[in-house]
Coordinates of N, CA and C in Angstrom, one line a residue:
M454 N 0.8 -1.2 0.0 CA 0.0 0.0 0.0 C 0.9 1.2 0.0
V455 N 0.6 2.2 -0.9 CA 1.4 3.4 -1.0 C 1.0 4.4 0.1
R456 N 2.0 4.9 0.9 CA 1.7 5.8 1.9 C 1.4 7.2 1.4
R457 N 0.7 8.0 2.2 CA 0.2 9.3 1.7 C 0.7 10.5 2.4
N458 N 1.5 10.3 3.5 CA 2.0 11.5 4.3 C 2.7 12.5 3.4
P459 N 2.1 13.7 3.1 CA 2.7 14.6 2.2 C 4.1 15.2 2.6
E460 N 4.3 15.4 3.9 CA 5.5 15.9 4.4 C 6.7 14.9 4.2
R461 N 6.4 13.6 4.5 CA 7.4 12.6 4.3 C 7.7 12.4 2.8
R462 N 6.6 12.4 2.0 CA 6.8 12.3 0.5 C 7.7 13.4 0.0
A463 N 7.4 14.6 0.4 CA 8.2 15.7 -0.1 C 9.7 15.6 0.4
A464 N 9.9 15.1 1.6 CA 11.3 14.9 2.1 C 12.0 13.9 1.3
L465 N 11.3 12.8 0.9 CA 11.9 11.8 0.1 C 12.2 12.3 -1.3
L466 N 11.4 13.1 -1.9 CA 11.7 13.7 -3.2 C 12.9 14.6 -3.1
D467 N 13.0 15.4 -2.0 CA 14.1 16.3 -1.8 C 15.4 15.4 -1.7
A468 N 15.3 14.3 -1.1 CA 16.5 13.4 -1.0 C 16.8 12.8 -2.4
A469 N 15.8 12.5 -3.1 CA 16.0 12.0 -4.5 C 16.7 13.0 -5.4
I470 N 16.3 14.3 -5.2 CA 17.0 15.4 -5.9 C 18.5 15.4 -5.6
E471 N 18.8 15.3 -4.3 CA 20.2 15.3 -3.9 C 21.0 14.1 -4.5
V472 N 20.3 12.9 -4.5 CA 21.0 11.7 -5.1 C 21.2 11.9 -6.6
L473 N 20.2 12.5 -7.3 CA 20.3 12.7 -8.7 C 21.5 13.6 -9.0
A474 N 21.6 14.7 -8.2 CA 22.7 15.7 -8.5 C 24.0 15.1 -8.2
A475 N 24.1 14.2 -7.2 CA 25.4 13.7 -6.8 C 25.8 12.4 -7.5
E476 N 24.8 11.6 -7.8 CA 25.2 10.3 -8.4 C 24.6 10.0 -9.8
G477 N 23.8 11.0 -10.3 CA 23.2 10.8 -11.6 C 22.0 9.9 -11.6
A478 N 21.3 9.8 -12.7 CA 20.1 9.0 -12.7 C 20.3 7.5 -12.4
R479 N 21.5 7.0 -12.8 CA 21.8 5.6 -12.6 C 22.0 5.3 -11.1
G480 N 22.3 6.3 -10.3 CA 22.5 6.1 -8.9 C 21.3 6.3 -8.1
L481 N 20.1 6.6 -8.7 CA 18.9 6.8 -8.0 C 18.2 5.5 -7.8
T482 N 18.4 5.0 -6.6 CA 17.7 3.8 -6.2 C 16.9 4.1 -4.9
F483 N 15.9 3.2 -4.6 CA 15.2 3.4 -3.3 C 16.1 3.4 -2.1
R484 N 17.1 2.5 -2.1 CA 18.0 2.4 -1.0 C 18.8 3.7 -0.9
A485 N 19.3 4.3 -2.0 CA 20.0 5.5 -2.0 C 19.2 6.7 -1.4
V486 N 17.9 6.7 -1.8 CA 17.1 7.8 -1.3 C 16.8 7.6 0.2
D487 N 16.6 6.3 0.6 CA 16.4 6.1 2.0 C 17.6 6.6 2.8
Q488 N 18.8 6.3 2.3 CA 20.0 6.6 3.0 C 20.2 8.1 3.0
Q489 N 19.9 8.8 1.9 CA 20.1 10.3 1.9 C 19.1 10.9 2.8
A490 N 17.9 10.4 2.9 CA 16.8 11.0 3.7 C 17.0 10.6 5.2
G491 N 17.8 9.6 5.5 CA 18.0 9.2 6.9 C 16.8 8.5 7.4
V492 N 16.2 7.7 6.6 CA 15.0 6.9 7.0 C 15.2 5.4 6.9
P493 N 14.4 4.6 7.6 CA 14.6 3.1 7.5 C 14.6 2.6 6.1
V494 N 15.4 1.6 5.8 CA 15.4 1.0 4.5 C 13.9 0.5 4.2
G495 N 13.5 0.8 3.0 CA 12.1 0.4 2.6 C 11.1 1.5 2.6
T496 N 11.5 2.6 3.3 CA 10.6 3.7 3.4 C 10.2 4.3 2.0
T497 N 11.1 4.5 1.1 CA 10.8 5.1 -0.2 C 9.9 4.2 -1.0
S498 N 10.1 2.9 -0.9 CA 9.3 2.0 -1.7 C 7.8 2.0 -1.1
N499 N 7.6 2.5 0.1 CA 6.3 2.6 0.6 C 5.5 3.8 0.1
Y500 N 6.3 4.7 -0.5 CA 5.7 6.0 -1.0 C 5.6 6.1 -2.5
F501 N 6.4 5.3 -3.2 CA 6.5 5.4 -4.7 C 6.4 4.0 -5.3
A502 N 5.5 3.9 -6.3 CA 5.3 2.6 -6.9 C 6.5 2.0 -7.6
G503 N 7.4 2.8 -8.0 CA 8.5 2.3 -8.7 C 9.5 3.4 -9.0
R504 N 10.7 3.1 -9.6 CA 11.7 4.0 -9.9 C 11.2 5.1 -10.9
D505 N 10.4 4.7 -11.9 CA 9.9 5.6 -12.9 C 9.1 6.7 -12.2
E506 N 8.3 6.4 -11.2 CA 7.5 7.4 -10.5 C 8.3 8.4 -9.8
I507 N 9.3 7.9 -9.1 CA 10.2 8.9 -8.3 C 11.0 9.8 -9.2
L508 N 11.4 9.3 -10.4 CA 12.0 10.1 -11.4 C 11.1 11.2 -11.9
K509 N 9.9 10.9 -12.2 CA 8.9 11.9 -12.7 C 8.6 12.9 -11.6
R510 N 8.3 12.4 -10.4 CA 7.9 13.3 -9.3 C 9.1 14.2 -8.8
A511 N 10.3 13.8 -9.0 CA 11.5 14.6 -8.6 C 11.5 15.8 -9.4
G512 N 11.3 15.7 -10.7 CA 11.3 16.9 -11.6 C 10.3 17.9 -11.2
E513 N 9.1 17.4 -10.9 CA 8.0 18.3 -10.5 C 8.4 19.0 -9.1
R514 N 9.0 18.3 -8.3 CA 9.4 18.8 -7.0 C 10.4 19.9 -7.1
V515 N 11.3 19.9 -8.0 CA 12.3 21.0 -8.2 C 11.5 22.3 -8.5
Y516 N 10.5 22.2 -9.4 CA 9.8 23.4 -9.7 C 9.0 23.9 -8.5
E517 N 8.4 23.0 -7.7 CA 7.7 23.4 -6.5 C 8.6 24.2 -5.6
R518 N 9.8 23.8 -5.4 CA 10.8 24.5 -4.5 C 11.3 25.8 -5.1
L519 N 11.2 26.0 -6.4 CA 11.6 27.3 -7.0 C 10.6 28.3 -7.0
V520 N 9.3 28.0 -6.8 CA 8.3 29.0 -6.7 C 8.3 29.7 -5.4
D521 N 8.3 31.1 -5.5 CA 8.3 31.9 -4.3 C 7.2 33.0 -4.5
E522 N 6.1 32.9 -3.8 CA 5.0 33.8 -4.0 C 5.4 35.2 -3.7
A523 N 6.3 35.4 -2.7 CA 6.7 36.8 -2.3 C 7.4 37.5 -3.5
V524 N 8.3 36.7 -4.1 CA 9.0 37.2 -5.3 C 8.1 37.5 -6.4
I525 N 7.1 36.6 -6.6 CA 6.2 36.9 -7.7 C 5.4 38.2 -7.5
A526 N 5.0 38.5 -6.3 CA 4.4 39.7 -6.0 C 5.3 40.9 -6.1
D527 N 6.6 40.7 -5.7 CA 7.5 41.8 -5.9 C 7.8 42.2 -7.3
G528 N 7.7 41.2 -8.2 CA 7.9 41.5 -9.6 C 6.9 42.4 -10.2
L529 N 5.7 42.5 -9.6 CA 4.6 43.3 -10.1 C 4.9 44.8 -9.8
A530 N 5.8 45.0 -8.8 CA 6.0 46.4 -8.4 C 7.3 46.9 -9.1
G531 N 7.5 48.2 -9.0 CA 8.7 48.9 -9.5 C 8.5 49.4 -10.9
P532 N 9.5 50.0 -11.5 CA 9.5 50.6 -12.8 C 9.3 49.6 -13.9
K533 N 8.9 50.0 -15.0 CA 8.7 49.1 -16.2 C 9.7 49.4 -17.3
D534 N 10.9 49.2 -17.0 CA 12.0 49.5 -18.0 C 13.0 48.4 -18.1
R535 N 14.0 48.6 -19.0 CA 15.0 47.6 -19.2 C 15.8 47.3 -18.0
A536 N 16.1 48.3 -17.2 CA 16.9 48.2 -16.0 C 16.2 47.2 -15.0
R537 N 14.8 47.3 -14.9 CA 14.1 46.5 -14.0 C 14.1 45.0 -14.5
V538 N 14.0 44.8 -15.8 CA 14.1 43.5 -16.4 C 15.5 42.9 -16.1
A539 N 16.5 43.7 -16.2 CA 17.9 43.2 -15.9 C 18.0 42.8 -14.5
E540 N 17.4 43.6 -13.6 CA 17.4 43.2 -12.1 C 16.8 41.9 -11.9
L541 N 15.6 41.7 -12.5 CA 14.9 40.4 -12.3 C 15.7 39.2 -12.9
M542 N 16.3 39.5 -14.0 CA 17.1 38.4 -14.6 C 18.3 38.0 -13.8
H543 N 19.0 39.0 -13.2 CA 20.1 38.7 -12.3 C 19.6 37.9 -11.1
A544 N 18.5 38.4 -10.6 CA 17.9 37.7 -9.4 C 17.5 36.2 -9.8
L545 N 17.0 36.0 -11.0 CA 16.6 34.7 -11.4 C 17.9 33.8 -11.4
V546 N 18.9 34.3 -12.1 CA 20.2 33.5 -12.2 C 20.7 33.1 -10.8
D547 N 20.7 34.1 -9.9 CA 21.2 33.9 -8.5 C 20.3 32.9 -7.8
R548 N 19.0 33.0 -8.0 CA 18.1 32.2 -7.2 C 18.2 30.7 -7.6
V549 N 18.3 30.4 -8.9 CA 18.4 29.1 -9.4 C 19.8 28.5 -9.0
A550 N 20.8 29.3 -9.1 CA 22.1 28.9 -8.8 C 22.2 28.6 -7.3
A551 N 21.4 29.2 -6.5 CA 21.4 28.9 -5.0 C 20.8 27.6 -4.7
F552 N 20.2 26.9 -5.7 CA 19.6 25.6 -5.5 C 20.3 24.7 -6.6
P553 N 21.6 24.6 -6.5 CA 22.4 23.9 -7.5 C 21.9 22.4 -7.7
T554 N 21.6 21.7 -6.6 CA 21.3 20.3 -6.8 C 20.0 20.2 -7.6
G555 N 19.1 21.1 -7.4 CA 17.8 21.1 -8.2 C 18.1 21.2 -9.7
F556 N 18.9 22.2 -10.1 CA 19.2 22.4 -11.5 C 20.0 21.2 -12.0
L557 N 20.9 20.7 -11.3 CA 21.7 19.5 -11.8 C 20.8 18.3 -11.9
A558 N 19.9 18.1 -10.9 CA 19.0 17.0 -11.0 C 18.1 17.1 -12.2
L559 N 17.7 18.3 -12.6 CA 16.9 18.4 -13.8 C 17.7 18.1 -15.0
L560 N 19.0 18.4 -15.1 CA 19.8 18.0 -16.2 C 19.9 16.5 -16.3
E561 N 20.0 15.8 -15.2 CA 20.1 14.4 -15.2 C 18.8 13.8 -15.7
L562 N 17.7 14.4 -15.2 CA 16.3 13.9 -15.7 C 16.1 14.2 -17.2
R563 N 16.6 15.3 -17.7 CA 16.5 15.5 -19.1 C 17.2 14.5 -19.9
L564 N 18.4 14.1 -19.5 CA 19.1 13.1 -20.2 C 18.4 11.7 -20.1
E565 N 17.9 11.4 -18.9 CA 17.2 10.2 -18.7 C 15.9 10.2 -19.6
A566 N 15.3 11.3 -19.8 CA 14.1 11.4 -20.5 C 14.3 11.1 -22.0
T567 N 15.5 11.1 -22.5 CA 15.7 10.7 -23.9 C 15.6 9.2 -24.1
R568 N 15.6 8.5 -22.9 CA 15.4 7.1 -23.0 C 14.1 6.6 -22.4
R569 N 13.4 7.5 -21.8 CA 12.1 7.1 -21.1 C 11.0 8.1 -21.6
P570 N 10.2 7.6 -22.6 CA 9.1 8.5 -23.1 C 8.2 9.0 -22.1
E571 N 7.8 8.3 -21.1 CA 6.9 8.8 -20.1 C 7.5 9.9 -19.3
L572 N 8.8 9.8 -19.0 CA 9.4 10.8 -18.2 C 9.6 12.1 -19.1
R573 N 9.8 11.9 -20.4 CA 9.9 13.0 -21.4 C 8.6 13.7 -21.4
D574 N 7.5 13.0 -21.4 CA 6.1 13.6 -21.5 C 5.9 14.4 -20.2
V575 N 6.3 13.9 -19.1 CA 6.1 14.6 -17.8 C 6.9 15.9 -17.8
L576 N 8.2 15.8 -18.2 CA 9.1 17.0 -18.1 C 8.6 18.0 -19.2
T577 N 8.2 17.5 -20.4 CA 7.7 18.5 -21.4 C 6.5 19.3 -20.9
R578 N 5.6 18.5 -20.3 CA 4.4 19.2 -19.7 C 4.7 20.2 -18.6
R579 N 5.6 19.8 -17.7 CA 5.9 20.7 -16.6 C 6.7 21.9 -17.0
I580 N 7.7 21.7 -17.9 CA 8.5 22.8 -18.3 C 7.7 23.7 -19.2
R581 N 6.8 23.2 -20.0 CA 5.9 24.1 -20.8 C 5.1 24.9 -19.9
E582 N 4.6 24.3 -18.9 CA 3.8 25.1 -17.9 C 4.6 26.3 -17.3
D583 N 5.9 26.0 -17.0 CA 6.8 27.0 -16.5 C 7.0 28.1 -17.5
V584 N 7.2 27.8 -18.7 CA 7.4 28.8 -19.8 C 6.2 29.6 -20.0
D585 N 5.0 29.0 -20.0 CA 3.8 29.7 -20.2 C 3.5 30.6 -19.1
F586 N 3.8 30.1 -17.8 CA 3.6 31.0 -16.7 C 4.4 32.2 -16.8
N587 N 5.7 32.1 -17.1 CA 6.6 33.2 -17.2 C 6.2 34.2 -18.3
V588 N 5.7 33.7 -19.4 CA 5.2 34.6 -20.5 C 4.0 35.4 -19.9
G589 N 3.1 34.7 -19.3 CA 1.9 35.3 -18.8 C 2.2 36.3 -17.7
Y590 N 3.1 35.9 -16.8 CA 3.5 36.8 -15.7 C 4.2 38.1 -16.3
H591 N 5.1 37.9 -17.2 CA 5.7 39.1 -17.8 C 4.7 40.1 -18.4
T592 N 3.7 39.5 -19.1 CA 2.7 40.4 -19.7 C 1.9 41.1 -18.6
K593 N 1.6 40.4 -17.5 CA 0.9 41.0 -16.4 C 1.6 42.1 -15.7
T594 N 3.0 42.0 -15.6 CA 3.7 43.0 -15.0 C 3.8 44.3 -15.8
G595 N 3.6 44.2 -17.1 CA 3.7 45.4 -17.9 C 5.1 45.7 -18.2
L596 N 6.1 44.8 -18.0 CA 7.5 45.1 -18.3 C 7.7 45.0 -19.8
P597 N 8.7 45.7 -20.4 CA 8.9 45.7 -21.8 C 9.2 44.3 -22.4
G598 N 8.9 44.1 -23.6 CA 9.1 42.8 -24.2 C 7.9 42.0 -24.4
D599 N 7.9 41.1 -25.4 CA 6.8 40.2 -25.6 C 7.1 38.8 -25.2
G600 N 6.2 37.9 -25.6 CA 6.4 36.5 -25.2 C 7.6 35.9 -25.8
T601 N 8.0 36.3 -27.0 CA 9.2 35.7 -27.6 C 10.4 36.2 -26.8
T602 N 10.4 37.5 -26.4 CA 11.5 38.0 -25.5 C 11.7 37.1 -24.3
V603 N 10.6 36.8 -23.7 CA 10.6 36.0 -22.5 C 11.2 34.6 -22.7
V604 N 10.8 34.0 -23.8 CA 11.3 32.6 -24.2 C 12.8 32.7 -24.5
L605 N 13.3 33.7 -25.2 CA 14.7 33.9 -25.5 C 15.5 34.1 -24.2
L606 N 15.0 34.9 -23.3 CA 15.7 35.1 -22.0 C 15.8 33.8 -21.3
W607 N 14.7 33.1 -21.3 CA 14.6 31.8 -20.6 C 15.6 30.8 -21.1
L608 N 15.7 30.7 -22.4 CA 16.7 29.8 -23.1 C 18.1 30.2 -22.8
A609 N 18.4 31.5 -22.9 CA 19.8 32.0 -22.7 C 20.2 31.9 -21.3
L610 N 19.3 32.2 -20.3 CA 19.7 32.2 -18.9 C 19.8 30.7 -18.4
N611 N 19.0 29.8 -18.9 CA 19.2 28.4 -18.6 C 20.6 27.9 -18.9
W612 N 21.1 28.3 -20.1 CA 22.4 27.9 -20.5 C 23.5 28.6 -19.6
L613 N 23.3 29.8 -19.3 CA 24.3 30.6 -18.5 C 24.3 29.9 -17.1
I614 N 23.2 29.6 -16.6 CA 23.1 28.9 -15.2 C 23.9 27.6 -15.3
M615 N 23.7 26.8 -16.4 CA 24.3 25.5 -16.5 C 25.9 25.7 -16.5
E616 N 26.3 26.7 -17.3 CA 27.8 27.0 -17.3 C 28.3 27.4 -15.9
R617 N 27.5 28.2 -15.2 CA 27.9 28.6 -13.8 C 28.0 27.4 -12.9
L618 N 27.1 26.4 -13.0 CA 27.1 25.3 -12.1 C 28.0 24.2 -12.5
T619 N 28.2 24.0 -13.8 CA 29.0 22.8 -14.3 C 30.5 23.2 -14.6
L620 N 30.7 24.5 -15.1 CA 32.0 24.9 -15.4 C 32.2 26.3 -14.8
P621 N 32.2 26.4 -13.5 CA 32.2 27.7 -12.8 C 33.4 28.6 -13.1
D622 N 34.5 28.1 -13.6 CA 35.6 28.9 -14.0 C 35.6 29.4 -15.4
L623 N 34.6 29.0 -16.2 CA 34.6 29.4 -17.6 C 34.4 30.9 -17.7
F624 N 33.5 31.5 -16.9 CA 33.3 33.0 -16.9 C 33.4 33.4 -15.4
T625 N 33.9 34.6 -15.3 CA 34.0 35.2 -13.9 C 32.6 35.7 -13.6
G626 N 32.4 36.0 -12.3 CA 31.1 36.6 -11.9 C 30.8 37.9 -12.6
E627 N 31.9 38.7 -12.8 CA 31.7 40.0 -13.5 C 31.3 39.7 -15.0
Q628 N 31.9 38.7 -15.6 CA 31.5 38.4 -17.0 C 30.1 37.9 -17.1
R629 N 29.7 37.1 -16.2 CA 28.3 36.6 -16.2 C 27.3 37.8 -16.0
H630 N 27.7 38.7 -15.1 CA 26.8 39.9 -14.9 C 26.7 40.7 -16.2
D631 N 27.8 40.9 -16.8 CA 27.8 41.7 -18.1 C 27.1 41.0 -19.2
L632 N 27.1 39.7 -19.2 CA 26.4 39.0 -20.3 C 24.9 39.1 -20.1
V633 N 24.4 39.1 -18.8 CA 23.0 39.3 -18.6 C 22.6 40.7 -19.0
E634 N 23.4 41.7 -18.7 CA 23.1 43.1 -19.0 C 23.0 43.2 -20.6
A635 N 24.0 42.6 -21.3 CA 24.0 42.7 -22.7 C 22.8 42.0 -23.3
L636 N 22.5 40.8 -22.8 CA 21.3 40.1 -23.3 C 20.1 40.9 -23.2
V637 N 19.8 41.5 -22.1 CA 18.6 42.3 -21.9 C 18.6 43.5 -22.8
D638 N 19.8 44.2 -22.8 CA 19.9 45.4 -23.7 C 19.6 45.1 -25.1
R639 N 20.1 44.0 -25.6 CA 20.0 43.7 -27.1 C 18.6 43.2 -27.4
L640 N 18.0 42.4 -26.5 CA 16.7 41.9 -26.8 C 15.6 43.0 -26.6
L641 N 15.9 44.0 -25.8 CA 14.9 45.1 -25.6 C 15.4 46.4 -26.1
A642 N 16.2 46.4 -27.1 CA 16.7 47.6 -27.8 C 15.5 48.4 -28.3
G643 N 15.5 49.7 -28.0 CA 14.4 50.5 -28.4 C 13.4 50.8 -27.3
Q644 N 13.5 50.0 -26.2 CA 12.6 50.2 -25.0 C 13.4 51.1 -24.1
P645 N 12.6 51.8 -23.2 CA 13.2 52.7 -22.2 C 14.3 52.0 -21.4
A646 N 15.5 52.6 -21.3 CA 16.6 52.0 -20.5 C 16.3 52.0 -19.1
A647 N 15.7 53.2 -18.6 CA 15.4 53.4 -17.2 C 14.4 54.5 -17.1
V648 N 13.4 54.4 -16.3 CA 12.4 55.4 -16.0 C 13.2 56.6 -15.4
V649 N 12.9 57.8 -15.9 CA 13.6 59.0 -15.4 C 13.3 59.1 -13.9
G650 N 14.4 59.3 -13.1 CA 14.2 59.5 -11.7 C 14.0 58.2 -10.9
R651 N 14.1 57.0 -11.6 CA 13.9 55.8 -10.8 C 15.0 55.6 -9.8
K652 N 14.6 54.9 -8.7 CA 15.6 54.5 -7.8 C 15.9 53.0 -8.0
A653 N 17.2 52.6 -7.9 CA 17.5 51.2 -8.1 C 16.8 50.4 -7.1
A654 N 16.1 49.4 -7.7 CA 15.3 48.5 -6.8 C 16.3 47.6 -6.0
D655 N 15.9 47.3 -4.8 CA 16.6 46.4 -4.0 C 16.6 45.0 -4.6
S656 N 17.8 44.4 -4.6 CA 17.9 43.0 -5.2 C 17.3 42.0 -4.2
T657 N 16.4 41.2 -4.6 CA 15.8 40.2 -3.7 C 16.5 38.9 -3.8
G658 N 17.4 38.7 -4.8 CA 18.1 37.4 -4.9 C 17.2 36.3 -5.5
S659 N 16.0 36.7 -6.0 CA 15.1 35.7 -6.5 C 14.2 36.3 -7.5
A660 N 13.5 35.4 -8.3 CA 12.6 35.9 -9.4 C 11.7 34.7 -9.7
P661 N 10.6 35.0 -10.4 CA 9.7 33.9 -10.7 C 10.3 32.9 -11.7

């Protein structure tokens, strides 16, 4: 019988994310998750029907942990100019990089999805939801740029984050900062660079 305790289930998925990041998809076993979570052997198998299920749920769990309602509300405030977009993009990079095991686990899941159609379907659905949310959110904020701008930012920043986490010495922190600034400036060329008289918004270290 599959157990339903939501707190224990979430803790096991968090442990699965850590295992994926450290050992890769091949290292993700029920025993490894039990050990990482510090629970008795057999606990994970009581919560998940099989390895395929925990792979699929781990990907969803990463996105659950990245959602921050306070940051979403904060994004609706402030000036509607290129400088504000750049602030939010810097915050996004920092926020995802602050959860490195989550991002690395997603990379492992994407590779595994090339061999598992069901996992590919789950990740495609969940990541499409994330992209659609970001496009809708950007429109709601009234920030400059359209849906294509958002998707291009999403694609470019995902790769920049991957470089930061997998090859941290490839670019310096200053270079990564300048690349984000250049990306926003070039994608939003023609839009107001900054509202006259705006005050620099405080960096929250996070973004939707």
